[in-house]
Amino acid sequence: MNPVASLPIALFLLLGVGTVSAERADRDKPMRIEADRLKYDDAKRYSLFEGKAALTKGTLVLRGARIEISEKADGYKHATIVGEPGSRAFFRQKREGVEEFFEGEAVRIEYDGRTDRIELSERAEVRRFRGVALVDSFVGQRIVYENLNDLLYIDGQRPGANAPQGRVRATISPPERTESRP
């Protein structure tokens, strides 16, 4: 990840705009998955869900054409979600203690249950909603959403040595005012 492209967004979020913390209770919720087909290998602790696949874990929702899940030795799960050809996979999660949601789309989404981290790759976009109102949006080639550390990293650099430099785009609304002006 290009640290220069990520630094302004990471600092902005750390300096009091608000945390990016997901619902802590989601970690203890069961993972539920629906799809048209399932291939399960118990010996390898591997599952492949294909066809309109949807995963829910508390307030976390992940959707795509296919979801691969592997279980690590410590019991935590890792999921890879990809969209239909030409479209993107989707995620949505409620923030802790407020009526806000983060949602996003990318060609590929990775979810790490141990670190509570979501990585969106290729044509990535993340939006923050307060209730139903869109308040912030971020676009880049790669976005990493670290729930436990309250961080959002965005990288506009496209992979590959000969690819042109990409750009990060962000629309950030002012914080909600709690007092009325005179």
XYZ file of N, CA and C in Angstrom, residues 1-167:
501
model
N 0.851 -1.169 0.000
C 0.000 0.000 0.000
C 0.892 1.226 0.000
N 0.536 2.238 -0.718
C 1.288 3.477 -0.777
C 0.993 4.281 0.491
N 1.982 4.394 1.445
C 1.697 5.074 2.703
C 1.414 6.553 2.539
N 1.972 7.195 1.520
C 1.727 8.622 1.308
C 0.270 8.870 0.941
N -0.300 8.025 0.074
C -1.702 8.189 -0.315
C -2.630 7.891 0.852
N -2.231 6.992 1.748
C -3.082 6.592 2.864
C -2.982 7.527 4.048
N -1.853 8.188 4.223
C -1.599 8.981 5.408
C -2.641 10.054 5.683
N -3.031 10.889 4.718
C -3.991 11.947 5.037
C -5.326 11.415 5.551
N -5.828 10.355 4.970
C -7.117 9.810 5.406
C -6.978 9.201 6.795
N -5.902 8.437 7.035
C -5.706 7.819 8.343
C -5.574 8.887 9.423
N -4.804 9.935 9.172
C -4.658 11.011 10.150
C -5.973 11.737 10.378
N -6.716 11.987 9.320
C -8.001 12.673 9.423
C -8.940 11.911 10.351
N -8.983 10.606 10.206
C -9.872 9.809 11.036
C -9.383 9.734 12.478
N -8.071 9.742 12.685
C -7.530 9.676 14.035
C -7.684 10.983 14.804
N -7.777 12.103 14.118
C -7.783 13.404 14.779
C -9.164 13.884 15.201
N -10.128 12.990 15.331
C -11.360 13.382 15.957
C -12.564 13.522 15.057
N -12.490 13.127 13.822
C -13.665 13.179 12.963
C -14.679 12.159 13.456
N -14.220 11.146 14.108
C -15.081 10.087 14.604
C -14.373 8.777 14.383
N -14.689 7.811 15.207
C -14.035 6.527 15.031
C -14.773 5.706 13.995
N -14.103 4.683 13.540
C -14.640 3.833 12.491
C -14.945 2.463 13.081
N -15.258 2.425 14.352
C -15.406 1.180 15.079
C -16.707 0.466 14.743
N -16.584 -0.805 14.425
C -17.760 -1.618 14.140
C -18.346 -2.126 15.450
N -19.528 -2.692 15.372
C -20.175 -3.253 16.545
C -19.286 -4.334 17.151
N -18.857 -4.139 18.390
C -17.988 -5.107 19.070
C -18.709 -6.442 19.249
N -20.015 -6.397 19.429
C -20.785 -7.619 19.631
C -20.774 -8.522 18.405
N -20.463 -7.981 17.220
C -20.434 -8.798 15.999
C -19.435 -9.940 16.105
N -18.343 -9.741 16.843
C -17.301 -10.763 16.957
C -17.839 -12.051 17.570
N -18.839 -11.951 18.446
C -19.361 -13.120 19.147
C -20.591 -13.727 18.484
N -21.023 -13.175 17.385
C -22.219 -13.667 16.698
C -21.862 -14.828 15.769
N -22.813 -15.723 15.529
C -22.554 -16.806 14.567
C -22.509 -16.264 13.143
N -21.771 -16.945 12.295
C -21.686 -16.585 10.881
C -22.741 -17.407 10.141
N -23.592 -16.732 9.362
C -24.638 -17.408 8.581
C -24.402 -17.103 7.110
N -24.496 -18.152 6.274
C -24.229 -17.989 4.845
C -25.339 -18.665 4.051
N -25.764 -17.999 2.975
C -26.728 -18.565 2.030
C -26.140 -18.470 0.636
N -26.435 -19.466 -0.199
C -25.960 -19.465 -1.588
C -26.723 -20.526 -2.370
N -26.500 -20.548 -3.685
C -27.124 -21.567 -4.532
C -26.435 -22.919 -4.393
N -25.103 -22.912 -4.166
C -24.327 -24.149 -4.079
C -23.283 -24.038 -2.972
N -22.904 -25.194 -2.412
C -21.871 -25.250 -1.388
C -20.960 -26.438 -1.640
N -19.651 -26.189 -1.583
C -18.648 -27.257 -1.570
C -17.946 -27.132 -0.225
N -17.978 -28.203 0.589
C -17.410 -28.153 1.929
C -16.384 -29.258 2.090
N -15.189 -28.929 2.562
C -14.124 -29.893 2.824
C -13.801 -29.817 4.314
N -14.308 -30.779 5.085
C -14.145 -30.760 6.534
C -12.683 -30.929 6.941
N -11.940 -31.779 6.240
C -10.534 -32.008 6.583
C -9.710 -30.731 6.436
N -9.993 -29.936 5.425
C -9.245 -28.696 5.189
C -9.899 -27.483 5.846
N -11.086 -27.675 6.440
C -11.852 -26.579 7.050
C -12.071 -25.455 6.043
N -12.587 -25.847 4.875
C -12.758 -24.936 3.739
C -14.177 -25.066 3.197
N -14.801 -23.925 2.890
C -16.135 -23.905 2.283
C -16.124 -22.959 1.096
N -16.817 -23.346 0.035
C -16.981 -22.491 -1.138
C -18.471 -22.377 -1.412
N -19.005 -21.168 -1.257
C -20.406 -20.876 -1.531
C -20.469 -20.141 -2.858
N -21.308 -20.614 -3.775
C -21.415 -19.987 -5.096
C -22.865 -19.696 -5.445
N -23.061 -18.619 -6.181
C -24.390 -18.243 -6.655
C -25.143 -17.391 -5.662
N -25.152 -16.091 -5.867
C -25.879 -15.154 -4.996
C -25.576 -15.431 -3.523
N -24.300 -15.480 -3.183
C -23.871 -15.807 -1.823
C -24.023 -14.595 -0.905
N -24.487 -14.847 0.316
C -24.660 -13.784 1.314
C -24.219 -14.305 2.673
N -23.365 -13.540 3.346
C -22.859 -13.892 4.667
C -23.315 -12.812 5.636
N -23.833 -13.224 6.799
C -24.152 -12.266 7.861
C -23.493 -12.740 9.147
N -23.016 -11.787 9.931
C -22.410 -12.056 11.242
C -22.720 -10.835 12.095
N -23.809 -10.903 12.863
C -24.270 -9.726 13.597
C -24.740 -8.672 12.615
N -24.160 -7.469 12.688
C -24.546 -6.400 11.757
C -23.728 -6.426 10.469
N -22.714 -7.302 10.401
C -21.885 -7.414 9.199
C -22.630 -8.193 8.123
N -22.696 -7.627 6.917
C -23.309 -8.290 5.760
C -22.301 -8.258 4.622
N -22.039 -9.416 4.004
C -21.157 -9.531 2.844
C -21.920 -10.270 1.758
N -21.900 -9.735 0.526
C -22.619 -10.381 -0.582
C -21.749 -10.396 -1.828
N -21.890 -11.468 -2.609
C -21.165 -11.567 -3.866
C -21.580 -12.806 -4.627
N -20.946 -13.031 -5.759
C -21.229 -14.216 -6.563
C -20.685 -15.470 -5.890
N -19.562 -15.293 -5.147
C -18.967 -16.448 -4.473
C -18.272 -15.999 -3.200
N -18.352 -16.859 -2.196
C -17.692 -16.611 -0.919
C -16.891 -17.853 -0.561
N -15.584 -17.684 -0.358
C -14.706 -18.761 0.105
C -14.405 -18.506 1.572
N -14.550 -19.530 2.403
C -14.271 -19.387 3.827
C -13.297 -20.473 4.247
N -12.226 -20.055 4.917
C -11.295 -21.020 5.492
C -11.212 -20.750 6.986
N -11.154 -21.839 7.752
C -11.046 -21.711 9.201
C -9.603 -21.973 9.598
N -9.043 -21.069 10.375
C -7.660 -21.191 10.831
C -7.592 -22.121 12.041
N -6.379 -22.532 12.405
C -6.174 -23.451 13.525
C -6.735 -22.891 14.834
N -6.719 -21.568 14.997
C -7.226 -20.953 16.229
C -8.743 -20.761 16.223
N -9.415 -21.220 15.150
C -10.867 -21.147 15.077
C -11.417 -19.929 14.365
N -10.579 -18.919 14.116
C -11.047 -17.735 13.400
C -11.213 -18.039 11.917
N -12.118 -17.312 11.299
C -12.415 -17.544 9.883
C -11.927 -16.390 9.019
N -11.566 -16.742 7.795
C -11.165 -15.771 6.782
C -12.084 -15.993 5.588
N -12.676 -14.919 5.070
C -13.592 -15.034 3.932
C -13.107 -14.164 2.782
N -13.246 -14.685 1.567
C -12.966 -13.931 0.347
C -14.254 -13.885 -0.458
N -14.688 -12.688 -0.821
C -15.943 -12.494 -1.545
C -15.622 -11.822 -2.868
N -16.159 -12.361 -3.963
C -15.979 -11.735 -5.276
C -17.348 -11.519 -5.907
N -17.446 -10.461 -6.689
C -18.696 -10.139 -7.373
C -18.845 -10.921 -8.665
N -20.006 -10.814 -9.267
C -20.236 -11.377 -10.599
C -19.282 -10.710 -11.579
N -18.944 -11.359 -12.696
C -18.093 -10.697 -13.697
C -18.701 -9.347 -14.100
N -17.885 -8.312 -14.030
C -18.348 -6.970 -14.379
C -19.018 -6.218 -13.249
N -19.243 -6.858 -12.106
C -19.856 -6.157 -10.972
C -18.979 -6.337 -9.730
N -19.414 -5.750 -8.616
C -18.603 -5.769 -7.411
C -19.307 -6.495 -6.274
N -18.502 -7.004 -5.341
C -19.014 -7.574 -4.102
C -19.387 -6.414 -3.172
N -20.136 -6.704 -2.097
C -20.716 -5.674 -1.234
C -20.488 -6.019 0.233
N -20.274 -4.984 1.078
C -20.286 -5.184 2.525
C -21.019 -4.028 3.195
N -21.548 -4.304 4.391
C -22.213 -3.280 5.208
C -22.034 -3.683 6.665
N -21.755 -2.675 7.539
C -21.614 -2.956 8.962
C -21.955 -1.723 9.779
N -22.668 -1.939 10.897
C -23.048 -0.856 11.802
C -21.852 -0.471 12.658
N -21.733 0.832 12.948
C -20.692 1.316 13.852
C -21.153 1.182 15.294
N -20.206 1.023 16.180
C -20.465 0.846 17.607
C -21.059 2.109 18.229
N -22.199 1.965 18.926
C -22.736 3.025 19.755
C -23.405 4.196 19.058
N -23.477 4.203 17.742
C -24.117 5.295 17.008
C -24.981 4.704 15.901
N -25.897 5.505 15.402
C -26.741 5.058 14.294
C -26.052 5.366 12.971
N -24.903 4.751 12.759
C -24.143 4.923 11.526
C -23.753 3.564 10.974
N -23.665 3.511 9.656
C -23.258 2.298 8.957
C -22.144 2.632 7.983
N -21.240 1.689 7.806
C -20.284 1.751 6.703
C -20.724 0.704 5.710
N -20.665 1.040 4.430
C -20.909 0.043 3.399
C -19.934 0.301 2.269
N -19.668 -0.741 1.507
C -18.715 -0.583 0.422
C -18.854 -1.655 -0.623
N -18.159 -1.416 -1.726
C -18.165 -2.343 -2.848
C -16.765 -2.421 -3.433
N -16.423 -3.591 -3.963
C -15.154 -3.797 -4.655
C -15.259 -5.099 -5.440
N -14.368 -5.279 -6.394
C -14.340 -6.526 -7.157
C -14.066 -7.697 -6.214
N -13.193 -7.468 -5.212
C -12.821 -8.519 -4.257
C -12.823 -7.927 -2.847
N -13.430 -8.649 -1.915
C -13.454 -8.231 -0.514
C -12.911 -9.384 0.327
N -11.995 -9.066 1.248
C -11.437 -10.061 2.170
C -11.857 -9.675 3.587
N -12.335 -10.656 4.351
C -12.712 -10.425 5.742
C -11.876 -11.337 6.623
N -11.178 -10.770 7.607
C -10.371 -11.537 8.553
C -11.053 -11.474 9.910
N -11.585 -12.601 10.367
C -12.311 -12.643 11.628
C -11.438 -12.418 12.848
N -10.158 -12.782 12.787
C -9.262 -12.606 13.931
C -8.984 -11.127 14.176
N -8.658 -10.397 13.124
C -8.303 -8.980 13.267
C -9.485 -8.046 13.033
N -10.640 -8.602 12.668
C -11.845 -7.817 12.365
C -11.513 -6.741 11.335
N -10.933 -7.188 10.237
C -10.420 -6.305 9.184
C -11.075 -6.665 7.857
N -11.473 -5.635 7.112
C -12.059 -5.827 5.787
C -11.174 -5.110 4.781
N -10.766 -5.825 3.739
C -9.950 -5.233 2.678
C -10.723 -5.302 1.369
N -10.897 -4.152 0.731
C -11.604 -4.062 -0.545
C -10.567 -3.779 -1.626
N -10.555 -4.583 -2.680
C -9.555 -4.444 -3.745
C -10.223 -4.293 -5.097
N -9.678 -3.440 -5.922
C -10.108 -3.158 -7.292
C -11.455 -2.430 -7.316
N -11.424 -1.204 -7.835
C -12.625 -0.363 -7.935
C -13.343 -0.285 -6.588
N -12.574 -0.006 -5.537
C -13.108 -0.009 -4.175
C -13.782 1.318 -3.836
N -14.876 1.216 -3.108
C -15.618 2.394 -2.659
C -16.223 2.091 -1.294
N -16.091 3.034 -0.353
C -16.684 2.907 0.977
C -17.486 4.168 1.253
N -18.682 3.987 1.841
C -19.563 5.106 2.176
C -19.965 4.994 3.651
N -20.088 6.154 4.308
C -20.572 6.181 5.693
C -21.923 6.865 5.704
N -22.895 6.220 6.335
C -24.253 6.746 6.447
C -24.562 7.044 7.902
N -25.185 8.178 8.161
C -25.745 8.514 9.466
C -27.242 8.374 9.290
N -27.813 7.322 9.874
C -29.199 6.987 9.560
C -29.257 6.581 8.098
N -30.047 7.298 7.299
C -30.108 7.008 5.859
C -29.361 8.048 5.032
N -28.778 9.056 5.704
C -28.086 10.135 4.991
C -26.616 9.785 4.754
N -26.175 9.905 3.516
C -24.774 9.704 3.168
C -23.965 10.872 3.722
N -22.933 10.581 4.543
C -22.127 11.663 5.108
C -20.698 11.688 4.567
N -20.110 10.547 4.266
C -18.745 10.495 3.735
C -18.663 9.415 2.667
N -17.765 9.614 1.710
C -17.497 8.558 0.724
C -16.022 8.585 0.359
N -15.477 7.404 0.095
C -14.066 7.232 -0.220
C -13.946 6.277 -1.398
N -13.079 6.612 -2.356
C -12.873 5.777 -3.538
C -11.377 5.603 -3.744
N -10.963 4.390 -4.038
C -9.565 4.095 -4.323
C -9.448 2.721 -4.946
N -8.248 2.332 -5.238
C -8.026 1.002 -5.800
C -8.059 -0.053 -4.701
N -7.646 0.348 -3.484
C -7.621 -0.581 -2.353
C -7.994 0.191 -1.092
N -8.930 -0.356 -0.320
C -9.354 0.264 0.933
C -9.286 -0.796 2.023
N -8.671 -0.457 3.148
C -8.592 -1.356 4.296
C -9.331 -0.696 5.456
N -10.278 -1.432 6.032
C -11.128 -0.955 7.117
C -10.789 -1.805 8.340
N -10.015 -1.246 9.297
C -9.606 -1.969 10.499
C -10.540 -1.600 11.646
N -11.452 -2.488 11.959
C -12.462 -2.204 12.973
C -11.870 -2.052 14.370
N -10.953 -2.927 14.760
C -10.424 -2.903 16.118
C -9.537 -1.699 16.390
N -8.865 -1.188 15.357
C -7.961 -0.047 15.521
C -8.599 1.277 15.117
N -9.842 1.256 14.679
C -10.543 2.467 14.246
C -9.809 3.197 13.128
N -9.373 2.464 12.118
C -8.622 3.054 11.008
C -9.216 2.683 9.661
N -9.086 3.604 8.734
C -9.482 3.396 7.344
C -8.312 3.856 6.484
N -7.739 2.947 5.695
C -6.625 3.269 4.796
C -7.125 3.186 3.362
N -6.728 4.142 2.541
C -7.148 4.140 1.141
C -5.920 4.349 0.274
N -5.775 3.517 -0.737
C -4.627 3.590 -1.636
C -5.132 3.743 -3.060
N -4.683 4.784 -3.736
C -5.083 5.012 -5.117
C -4.165 4.363 -6.124
N -3.042 3.813 -5.661
C -2.066 3.210 -6.561
C -2.617 1.922 -7.155
N -2.612 1.827 -8.448
C -3.024 0.591 -9.113
C -1.855 -0.388 -9.077
N -2.124 -1.680 -8.956
C -1.032 -2.642 -8.951
C -0.360 -2.732 -10.320
N 0.923 -3.038 -10.321
C 1.659 -3.212 -11.573
C 2.620 -2.071 -11.820
N 3.819 -2.404 -12.255
C 4.874 -1.403 -12.439
C 4.557 -0.407 -13.548
N 3.864 -0.831 -14.599
C 3.605 0.050 -15.740
C 2.249 0.751 -15.682
N 1.481 0.495 -14.626
C 0.154 1.107 -14.517
C 0.295 2.572 -14.110
N -0.581 3.444 -14.600
C -0.519 4.853 -14.206
C -0.887 5.018 -12.733
N -0.388 6.077 -12.131
C -0.684 6.381 -10.727
C -2.179 6.655 -10.562
N -2.807 5.969 -9.644
C -4.211 6.216 -9.344
C -4.336 7.307 -8.294
N -5.545 7.729 -8.029
C -5.795 8.783 -7.059
C -6.853 8.312 -6.075
